[in-house]
PDB file of C-alpha atoms in Angstrom:
ATOM      1  CA  UNK A 224     144.850 152.260 120.765  1.00  0.00           C
ATOM      2  CA  UNK A 225     144.280 148.487 120.587  1.00  0.00           C
ATOM      3  CA  UNK A 226     140.518 149.016 120.891  1.00  0.00           C
ATOM      4  CA  UNK A 227     140.587 151.605 118.096  1.00  0.00           C
ATOM      5  CA  UNK A 228     142.573 149.284 115.826  1.00  0.00           C
ATOM      6  CA  UNK A 229     140.101 146.464 116.455  1.00  0.00           C
ATOM      7  CA  UNK A 230     137.161 148.765 115.698  1.00  0.00           C
ATOM      8  CA  UNK A 231     138.745 150.011 112.455  1.00  0.00           C
ATOM      9  CA  UNK A 232     139.556 146.438 111.429  1.00  0.00           C
ATOM     10  CA  UNK A 233     135.998 145.346 112.093  1.00  0.00           C
ATOM     11  CA  UNK A 234     134.539 148.098 109.912  1.00  0.00           C
ATOM     12  CA  UNK A 235     137.084 147.373 107.174  1.00  0.00           C
ATOM     13  CA  UNK A 236     136.173 143.688 107.074  1.00  0.00           C
ATOM     14  CA  UNK A 237     132.460 144.543 107.204  1.00  0.00           C
ATOM     15  CA  UNK A 238     132.666 146.878 104.226  1.00  0.00           C
ATOM     16  CA  UNK A 239     134.906 144.484 102.292  1.00  0.00           C
ATOM     17  CA  UNK A 240     132.350 141.711 102.759  1.00  0.00           C
ATOM     18  CA  UNK A 241     129.579 143.979 101.527  1.00  0.00           C
ATOM     19  CA  UNK A 242     131.627 145.085  98.548  1.00  0.00           C
ATOM     20  CA  UNK A 243     132.367 141.510  97.522  1.00  0.00           C
ATOM     21  CA  UNK A 244     128.984 139.968  98.234  1.00  0.00           C
ATOM     22  CA  UNK A 245     126.175 142.504  98.351  1.00  0.00           C
ATOM     23  CA  UNK A 246     125.608 143.012  94.636  1.00  0.00           C
ATOM     24  CA  UNK A 247     121.909 142.574  93.831  1.00  0.00           C
ATOM     25  CA  UNK A 248     121.336 139.996  91.117  1.00  0.00           C
ATOM     26  CA  UNK A 249     119.491 141.101  87.982  1.00  0.00           C
ATOM     27  CA  UNK A 250     116.490 138.945  87.104  1.00  0.00           C
ATOM     28  CA  UNK A 251     115.535 141.045  84.085  1.00  0.00           C
ATOM     29  CA  UNK A 252     117.317 143.263  81.582  1.00  0.00           C
ATOM     30  CA  UNK A 253     118.389 146.807  82.402  1.00  0.00           C
ATOM     31  CA  UNK A 254     115.903 148.039  79.798  1.00  0.00           C
ATOM     32  CA  UNK A 255     113.024 146.359  81.625  1.00  0.00           C
ATOM     33  CA  UNK A 256     114.274 147.648  84.978  1.00  0.00           C
ATOM     34  CA  UNK A 257     114.295 151.169  83.526  1.00  0.00           C
ATOM     35  CA  UNK A 258     110.772 150.653  82.168  1.00  0.00           C
ATOM     36  CA  UNK A 259     109.560 149.484  85.593  1.00  0.00           C
ATOM     37  CA  UNK A 260     110.970 152.584  87.288  1.00  0.00           C
ATOM     38  CA  UNK A 261     109.479 154.850  84.627  1.00  0.00           C
ATOM     39  CA  UNK A 262     106.036 153.333  85.180  1.00  0.00           C
ATOM     40  CA  UNK A 263     106.158 153.335  88.970  1.00  0.00           C
ATOM     41  CA  UNK A 264     105.654 156.330  91.244  1.00  0.00           C
ATOM     42  CA  UNK A 265     108.267 159.038  90.934  1.00  0.00           C
ATOM     43  CA  UNK A 266     111.042 159.268  93.501  1.00  0.00           C
ATOM     44  CA  UNK A 267     110.224 162.133  95.908  1.00  0.00           C
ATOM     45  CA  UNK A 268     112.497 165.169  95.597  1.00  0.00           C
ATOM     46  CA  UNK A 269     114.045 164.767  99.065  1.00  0.00           C
ATOM     47  CA  UNK A 270     114.880 161.122  98.396  1.00  0.00           C
ATOM     48  CA  UNK A 271     116.352 161.951  94.997  1.00  0.00           C
ATOM     49  CA  UNK A 272     118.627 164.459  96.743  1.00  0.00           C
ATOM     50  CA  UNK A 273     119.565 161.876  99.401  1.00  0.00           C
ATOM     51  CA  UNK A 274     120.241 159.320  96.680  1.00  0.00           C
ATOM     52  CA  UNK A 275     122.535 161.703  94.792  1.00  0.00           C
ATOM     53  CA  UNK A 276     124.478 162.797  97.878  1.00  0.00           C
ATOM     54  CA  UNK A 277     124.931 159.186  98.985  1.00  0.00           C
ATOM     55  CA  UNK A 278     126.549 158.333  95.653  1.00  0.00           C
ATOM     56  CA  UNK A 279     128.712 161.444  95.826  1.00  0.00           C
ATOM     57  CA  UNK A 280     129.985 161.128  99.385  1.00  0.00           C
ATOM     58  CA  UNK A 281     129.325 157.740 101.043  1.00  0.00           C
ATOM     59  CA  UNK A 282     131.160 154.445 100.752  1.00  0.00           C
ATOM     60  CA  UNK A 283     129.299 151.593  98.997  1.00  0.00           C
ATOM     61  CA  UNK A 284     126.311 153.588  97.679  1.00  0.00           C
ATOM     62  CA  UNK A 285     124.826 150.387  96.191  1.00  0.00           C
ATOM     63  CA  UNK A 286     123.602 149.633  99.704  1.00  0.00           C
ATOM     64  CA  UNK A 287     120.941 152.315  99.165  1.00  0.00           C
ATOM     65  CA  UNK A 288     117.440 150.936  98.589  1.00  0.00           C
ATOM     66  CA  UNK A 289     116.954 153.203  95.587  1.00  0.00           C
ATOM     67  CA  UNK A 290     113.994 154.392  93.560  1.00  0.00           C
ATOM     68  CA  UNK A 291     112.101 151.168  92.766  1.00  0.00           C
ATOM     69  CA  UNK A 292     112.635 149.297  96.021  1.00  0.00           C
ATOM     70  CA  UNK A 293     111.966 152.514  97.887  1.00  0.00           C
ATOM     71  CA  UNK A 294     108.581 152.858  96.188  1.00  0.00           C
ATOM     72  CA  UNK A 295     107.828 149.229  97.067  1.00  0.00           C
ATOM     73  CA  UNK A 296     108.629 149.913 100.730  1.00  0.00           C
ATOM     74  CA  UNK A 297     106.521 153.055 100.623  1.00  0.00           C
ATOM     75  CA  UNK A 298     103.552 151.239  99.083  1.00  0.00           C
ATOM     76  CA  UNK A 299     103.733 148.404 101.621  1.00  0.00           C
ATOM     77  CA  UNK A 300     103.856 150.898 104.476  1.00  0.00           C
ATOM     78  CA  UNK A 301     100.878 152.795 103.078  1.00  0.00           C
ATOM     79  CA  UNK A 302      98.909 149.539 102.876  1.00  0.00           C
ATOM     80  CA  UNK A 303      99.867 148.517 106.417  1.00  0.00           C
ATOM     81  CA  UNK A 304      99.440 151.989 107.982  1.00  0.00           C
ATOM     82  CA  UNK A 305     101.803 151.201 110.877  1.00  0.00           C
ATOM     83  CA  UNK A 306     101.995 153.089 114.149  1.00  0.00           C
ATOM     84  CA  UNK A 307     105.377 151.726 115.211  1.00  0.00           C
ATOM     85  CA  UNK A 308     108.150 150.811 112.756  1.00  0.00           C
ATOM     86  CA  UNK A 309     111.547 149.237 113.394  1.00  0.00           C
ATOM     87  CA  UNK A 310     114.402 149.325 110.911  1.00  0.00           C
ATOM     88  CA  UNK A 311     117.579 147.303 111.445  1.00  0.00           C
ATOM     89  CA  UNK A 312     120.323 148.802 109.298  1.00  0.00           C
ATOM     90  CA  UNK A 313     119.906 152.511 108.573  1.00  0.00           C
ATOM     91  CA  UNK A 314     122.753 153.291 106.160  1.00  0.00           C
ATOM     92  CA  UNK A 315     121.946 156.844 104.943  1.00  0.00           C
ATOM     93  CA  UNK A 316     118.254 156.762 105.853  1.00  0.00           C
ATOM     94  CA  UNK A 317     116.618 156.282 102.447  1.00  0.00           C
ATOM     95  CA  UNK A 318     114.516 153.233 103.375  1.00  0.00           C
ATOM     96  CA  UNK A 319     113.549 154.763 106.715  1.00  0.00           C
ATOM     97  CA  UNK A 320     112.002 157.759 104.976  1.00  0.00           C
ATOM     98  CA  UNK A 321     110.186 155.485 102.528  1.00  0.00           C
ATOM     99  CA  UNK A 322     108.690 153.509 105.413  1.00  0.00           C
ATOM    100  CA  UNK A 323     107.612 156.719 107.158  1.00  0.00           C
ATOM    101  CA  UNK A 324     105.413 157.623 104.192  1.00  0.00           C
ATOM    102  CA  UNK A 325     102.718 155.201 105.370  1.00  0.00           C
ATOM    103  CA  UNK A 326     103.151 155.766 109.105  1.00  0.00           C
ATOM    104  CA  UNK A 327     100.178 157.042 111.067  1.00  0.00           C
ATOM    105  CA  UNK A 328     100.256 160.608 112.402  1.00  0.00           C
ATOM    106  CA  UNK A 329     101.026 159.482 115.951  1.00  0.00           C
ATOM    107  CA  UNK A 330     103.567 156.903 114.814  1.00  0.00           C
ATOM    108  CA  UNK A 331     107.291 156.541 115.339  1.00  0.00           C
ATOM    109  CA  UNK A 332     110.173 154.837 113.596  1.00  0.00           C
ATOM    110  CA  UNK A 333     113.136 153.379 115.454  1.00  0.00           C
ATOM    111  CA  UNK A 334     116.206 152.741 113.334  1.00  0.00           C
ATOM    112  CA  UNK A 335     119.398 150.964 114.423  1.00  0.00           C
ATOM    113  CA  UNK A 336     122.880 151.072 112.954  1.00  0.00           C
ATOM    114  CA  UNK A 337     126.484 150.553 114.091  1.00  0.00           C
ATOM    115  CA  UNK A 338     128.035 153.312 111.970  1.00  0.00           C
ATOM    116  CA  UNK A 339     128.373 156.438 114.083  1.00  0.00           C
ATOM    117  CA  UNK A 340     129.924 158.374 111.189  1.00  0.00           C
ATOM    118  CA  UNK A 341     126.614 158.273 109.280  1.00  0.00           C
ATOM    119  CA  UNK A 342     124.323 159.536 112.048  1.00  0.00           C
ATOM    120  CA  UNK A 343     124.625 163.239 111.213  1.00  0.00           C
ATOM    121  CA  UNK A 344     124.043 162.501 107.513  1.00  0.00           C
ATOM    122  CA  UNK A 345     120.899 160.534 108.400  1.00  0.00           C
ATOM    123  CA  UNK A 346     119.632 163.189 110.793  1.00  0.00           C
ATOM    124  CA  UNK A 347     120.033 165.950 108.202  1.00  0.00           C
ATOM    125  CA  UNK A 348     117.582 164.189 105.891  1.00  0.00           C
ATOM    126  CA  UNK A 349     115.292 162.999 108.682  1.00  0.00           C
ATOM    127  CA  UNK A 350     114.910 166.583 109.919  1.00  0.00           C
ATOM    128  CA  UNK A 351     114.280 167.815 106.365  1.00  0.00           C
ATOM    129  CA  UNK A 352     111.320 165.403 106.133  1.00  0.00           C
ATOM    130  CA  UNK A 353     107.871 165.744 107.757  1.00  0.00           C
ATOM    131  CA  UNK A 354     108.796 163.003 110.268  1.00  0.00           C
ATOM    132  CA  UNK A 355     111.962 164.360 111.886  1.00  0.00           C
ATOM    133  CA  UNK A 356     110.506 164.348 115.404  1.00  0.00           C
ATOM    134  CA  UNK A 357     109.136 160.830 114.946  1.00  0.00           C
ATOM    135  CA  UNK A 358     112.376 159.126 113.891  1.00  0.00           C
ATOM    136  CA  UNK A 359     114.603 157.793 116.667  1.00  0.00           C
ATOM    137  CA  UNK A 360     118.178 156.781 115.883  1.00  0.00           C
ATOM    138  CA  UNK A 361     119.868 154.046 117.915  1.00  0.00           C
ATOM    139  CA  UNK A 362     123.634 153.528 117.688  1.00  0.00           C
ATOM    140  CA  UNK A 363     125.046 150.090 118.467  1.00  0.00           C
ATOM    141  CA  UNK A 364     124.438 146.392 118.021  1.00  0.00           C
ATOM    142  CA  UNK A 365     120.811 145.633 117.222  1.00  0.00           C
ATOM    143  CA  UNK A 366     120.903 142.416 119.274  1.00  0.00           C
ATOM    144  CA  UNK A 367     121.645 144.582 122.328  1.00  0.00           C
ATOM    145  CA  UNK A 368     119.229 147.402 121.516  1.00  0.00           C
ATOM    146  CA  UNK A 369     116.081 145.503 120.453  1.00  0.00           C
ATOM    147  CA  UNK A 370     115.421 143.881 123.864  1.00  0.00           C
ATOM    148  CA  UNK A 371     115.401 147.345 125.447  1.00  0.00           C
ATOM    149  CA  UNK A 372     112.758 148.778 123.102  1.00  0.00           C
ATOM    150  CA  UNK A 373     109.477 148.764 125.041  1.00  0.00           C
ATOM    151  CA  UNK A 374     107.369 148.917 121.881  1.00  0.00           C
ATOM    152  CA  UNK A 375     105.097 146.592 119.909  1.00  0.00           C
ATOM    153  CA  UNK A 376     105.777 146.935 116.193  1.00  0.00           C
ATOM    154  CA  UNK A 377     103.465 146.872 113.179  1.00  0.00           C
ATOM    155  CA  UNK A 378     106.226 146.935 110.555  1.00  0.00           C
ATOM    156  CA  UNK A 379     109.881 145.842 110.674  1.00  0.00           C
ATOM    157  CA  UNK A 380     112.530 146.088 107.954  1.00  0.00           C
ATOM    158  CA  UNK A 381     115.642 143.913 108.380  1.00  0.00           C
ATOM    159  CA  UNK A 382     118.548 145.055 106.215  1.00  0.00           C
ATOM    160  CA  UNK A 383     121.750 144.611 108.214  1.00  0.00           C
ATOM    161  CA  UNK A 384     124.504 142.017 108.750  1.00  0.00           C
ATOM    162  CA  UNK A 385     123.266 138.674 107.449  1.00  0.00           C
ATOM    163  CA  UNK A 386     125.104 136.689 110.132  1.00  0.00           C
ATOM    164  CA  UNK A 387     122.596 137.973 112.704  1.00  0.00           C
ATOM    165  CA  UNK A 388     119.376 137.517 110.722  1.00  0.00           C
ATOM    166  CA  UNK A 389     118.345 134.474 112.784  1.00  0.00           C
ATOM    167  CA  UNK A 390     119.017 136.381 116.010  1.00  0.00           C
ATOM    168  CA  UNK A 391     117.082 139.399 114.804  1.00  0.00           C
ATOM    169  CA  UNK A 392     114.126 137.213 113.861  1.00  0.00           C
ATOM    170  CA  UNK A 393     113.856 135.594 117.279  1.00  0.00           C
ATOM    171  CA  UNK A 394     114.112 138.978 119.008  1.00  0.00           C
ATOM    172  CA  UNK A 395     111.571 140.660 116.749  1.00  0.00           C
ATOM    173  CA  UNK A 396     108.693 138.187 116.433  1.00  0.00           C
ATOM    174  CA  UNK A 397     107.678 138.456 120.120  1.00  0.00           C
ATOM    175  CA  UNK A 398     107.623 142.250 119.768  1.00  0.00           C
ATOM    176  CA  UNK A 399     105.212 142.229 116.819  1.00  0.00           C
ATOM    177  CA  UNK A 400     101.523 143.076 116.909  1.00  0.00           C
ATOM    178  CA  UNK A 401      99.227 140.455 115.413  1.00  0.00           C
ATOM    179  CA  UNK A 402      99.018 141.033 111.678  1.00  0.00           C
ATOM    180  CA  UNK A 403     102.297 142.942 111.711  1.00  0.00           C
ATOM    181  CA  UNK A 404     104.663 142.667 108.755  1.00  0.00           C
ATOM    182  CA  UNK A 405     108.375 141.788 108.826  1.00  0.00           C
ATOM    183  CA  UNK A 406     110.354 142.620 105.678  1.00  0.00           C
ATOM    184  CA  UNK A 407     113.712 140.877 105.166  1.00  0.00           C
ATOM    185  CA  UNK A 408     116.098 142.203 102.523  1.00  0.00           C
ATOM    186  CA  UNK A 409     118.864 140.462 100.503  1.00  0.00           C
ATOM    187  CA  UNK A 410     117.448 136.972 101.067  1.00  0.00           C
ATOM    188  CA  UNK A 411     118.568 135.780  97.592  1.00  0.00           C
ATOM    189  CA  UNK A 412     122.108 137.027  98.257  1.00  0.00           C
ATOM    190  CA  UNK A 413     123.112 137.570  94.635  1.00  0.00           C
ATOM    191  CA  UNK A 414     122.063 134.013  93.807  1.00  0.00           C
ATOM    192  CA  UNK A 415     124.514 132.456  96.260  1.00  0.00           C
ATOM    193  CA  UNK A 416     121.653 130.578  97.912  1.00  0.00           C
ATOM    194  CA  UNK A 417     121.613 128.323  94.803  1.00  0.00           C
ATOM    195  CA  UNK A 418     125.366 127.740  94.642  1.00  0.00           C
ATOM    196  CA  UNK A 419     127.684 125.376  96.557  1.00  0.00           C
ATOM    197  CA  UNK A 420     128.453 127.088  99.850  1.00  0.00           C
ATOM    198  CA  UNK A 421     132.070 127.823 100.692  1.00  0.00           C
ATOM    199  CA  UNK A 422     132.994 126.542 104.187  1.00  0.00           C
ATOM    200  CA  UNK A 423     133.884 130.079 105.322  1.00  0.00           C
ATOM    201  CA  UNK A 424     130.795 131.740 103.845  1.00  0.00           C
ATOM    202  CA  UNK A 425     128.827 132.298 107.046  1.00  0.00           C
ATOM    203  CA  UNK A 426     126.391 134.804 105.497  1.00  0.00           C
ATOM    204  CA  UNK A 427     125.105 132.371 102.858  1.00  0.00           C
ATOM    205  CA  UNK A 428     124.792 129.552 105.401  1.00  0.00           C
ATOM    206  CA  UNK A 429     122.752 131.765 107.701  1.00  0.00           C
ATOM    207  CA  UNK A 430     120.508 133.003 104.883  1.00  0.00           C
ATOM    208  CA  UNK A 431     119.776 129.434 103.752  1.00  0.00           C
ATOM    209  CA  UNK A 432     118.729 128.581 107.296  1.00  0.00           C
ATOM    210  CA  UNK A 433     116.848 131.855 107.630  1.00  0.00           C
ATOM    211  CA  UNK A 434     114.821 131.326 104.450  1.00  0.00           C
ATOM    212  CA  UNK A 435     113.821 127.852 105.644  1.00  0.00           C
ATOM    213  CA  UNK A 436     112.865 129.202 109.059  1.00  0.00           C
ATOM    214  CA  UNK A 437     110.575 131.849 107.576  1.00  0.00           C
ATOM    215  CA  UNK A 438     108.932 129.276 105.318  1.00  0.00           C
ATOM    216  CA  UNK A 439     108.260 126.872 108.197  1.00  0.00           C
ATOM    217  CA  UNK A 440     107.767 129.152 111.205  1.00  0.00           C
ATOM    218  CA  UNK A 441     104.143 128.607 112.345  1.00  0.00           C
ATOM    219  CA  UNK A 442     104.026 132.122 113.787  1.00  0.00           C
ATOM    220  CA  UNK A 443     104.022 133.734 110.338  1.00  0.00           C
ATOM    221  CA  UNK A 444     102.959 133.353 106.732  1.00  0.00           C
ATOM    222  CA  UNK A 445     105.624 134.275 104.195  1.00  0.00           C
ATOM    223  CA  UNK A 446     106.130 135.130 100.542  1.00  0.00           C
ATOM    224  CA  UNK A 447     109.553 135.738  98.979  1.00  0.00           C
ATOM    225  CA  UNK A 448     109.534 138.388  96.262  1.00  0.00           C
ATOM    226  CA  UNK A 449     112.247 138.586  93.547  1.00  0.00           C
ATOM    227  CA  UNK A 450     112.724 142.328  94.047  1.00  0.00           C
ATOM    228  CA  UNK A 451     116.345 143.409  93.632  1.00  0.00           C
ATOM    229  CA  UNK A 452     118.282 140.961  95.833  1.00  0.00           C
ATOM    230  CA  UNK A 453     115.197 139.285  97.269  1.00  0.00           C
ATOM    231  CA  UNK A 454     112.631 140.739  99.688  1.00  0.00           C
ATOM    232  CA  UNK A 455     110.663 138.463 102.000  1.00  0.00           C
ATOM    233  CA  UNK A 456     107.293 139.611 103.347  1.00  0.00           C
ATOM    234  CA  UNK A 457     106.229 137.793 106.524  1.00  0.00           C
ATOM    235  CA  UNK A 458     102.869 138.402 108.228  1.00  0.00           C
ATOM    236  CA  UNK A 459     102.603 137.618 111.924  1.00  0.00           C
ATOM    237  CA  UNK A 460      99.636 135.386 112.720  1.00  0.00           C
TER     238      UNK A 460
END
């Protein structure tokens, strides 16, 4: 009973933190955002259905990548043509399916999340896609799971708890193929990276350190894109 209470408390605090902090900042007007979506590739039918059901049934639907960012992820994957993809932070599986769009025929995507209650939802949409047999779900802490993955990756998408971004980075870089791409989401953190940091705001402190690391890490070259809440593209040298 004590273990269950601790687990429930942990999830409650996790979701509260997301609800308070994870609101993508708007760099341009809503009208321009609408124009951008209208003049980008259409959202595939399966993803539109996933998007709608997420908003109808799942807590904190704003965590979904959504139409525009999803098309960005899809385009990047199609340019990279990865064999092996790693995603840290699955949520309802929208981004995973976008990344699969550029995956080679013999490829596979490994996706990690801590929320057991979402696994069946994810699997329903994974199996409805052309890549159901190529998507592998991992339940648990990514810092524990990544070391056990005996795979070299061509594309990685980090979109999970910000407190562990530095840990994820150090675990991932050695597992990358040369020329591989690491995508890091929410690196502008609703503009908090430009504001005075509250002493208890661990996420912002970590992201400030993380953004500096990616800029100065000699193992990669990096560009930070102002897409939604900030998306960093890092190429492994």
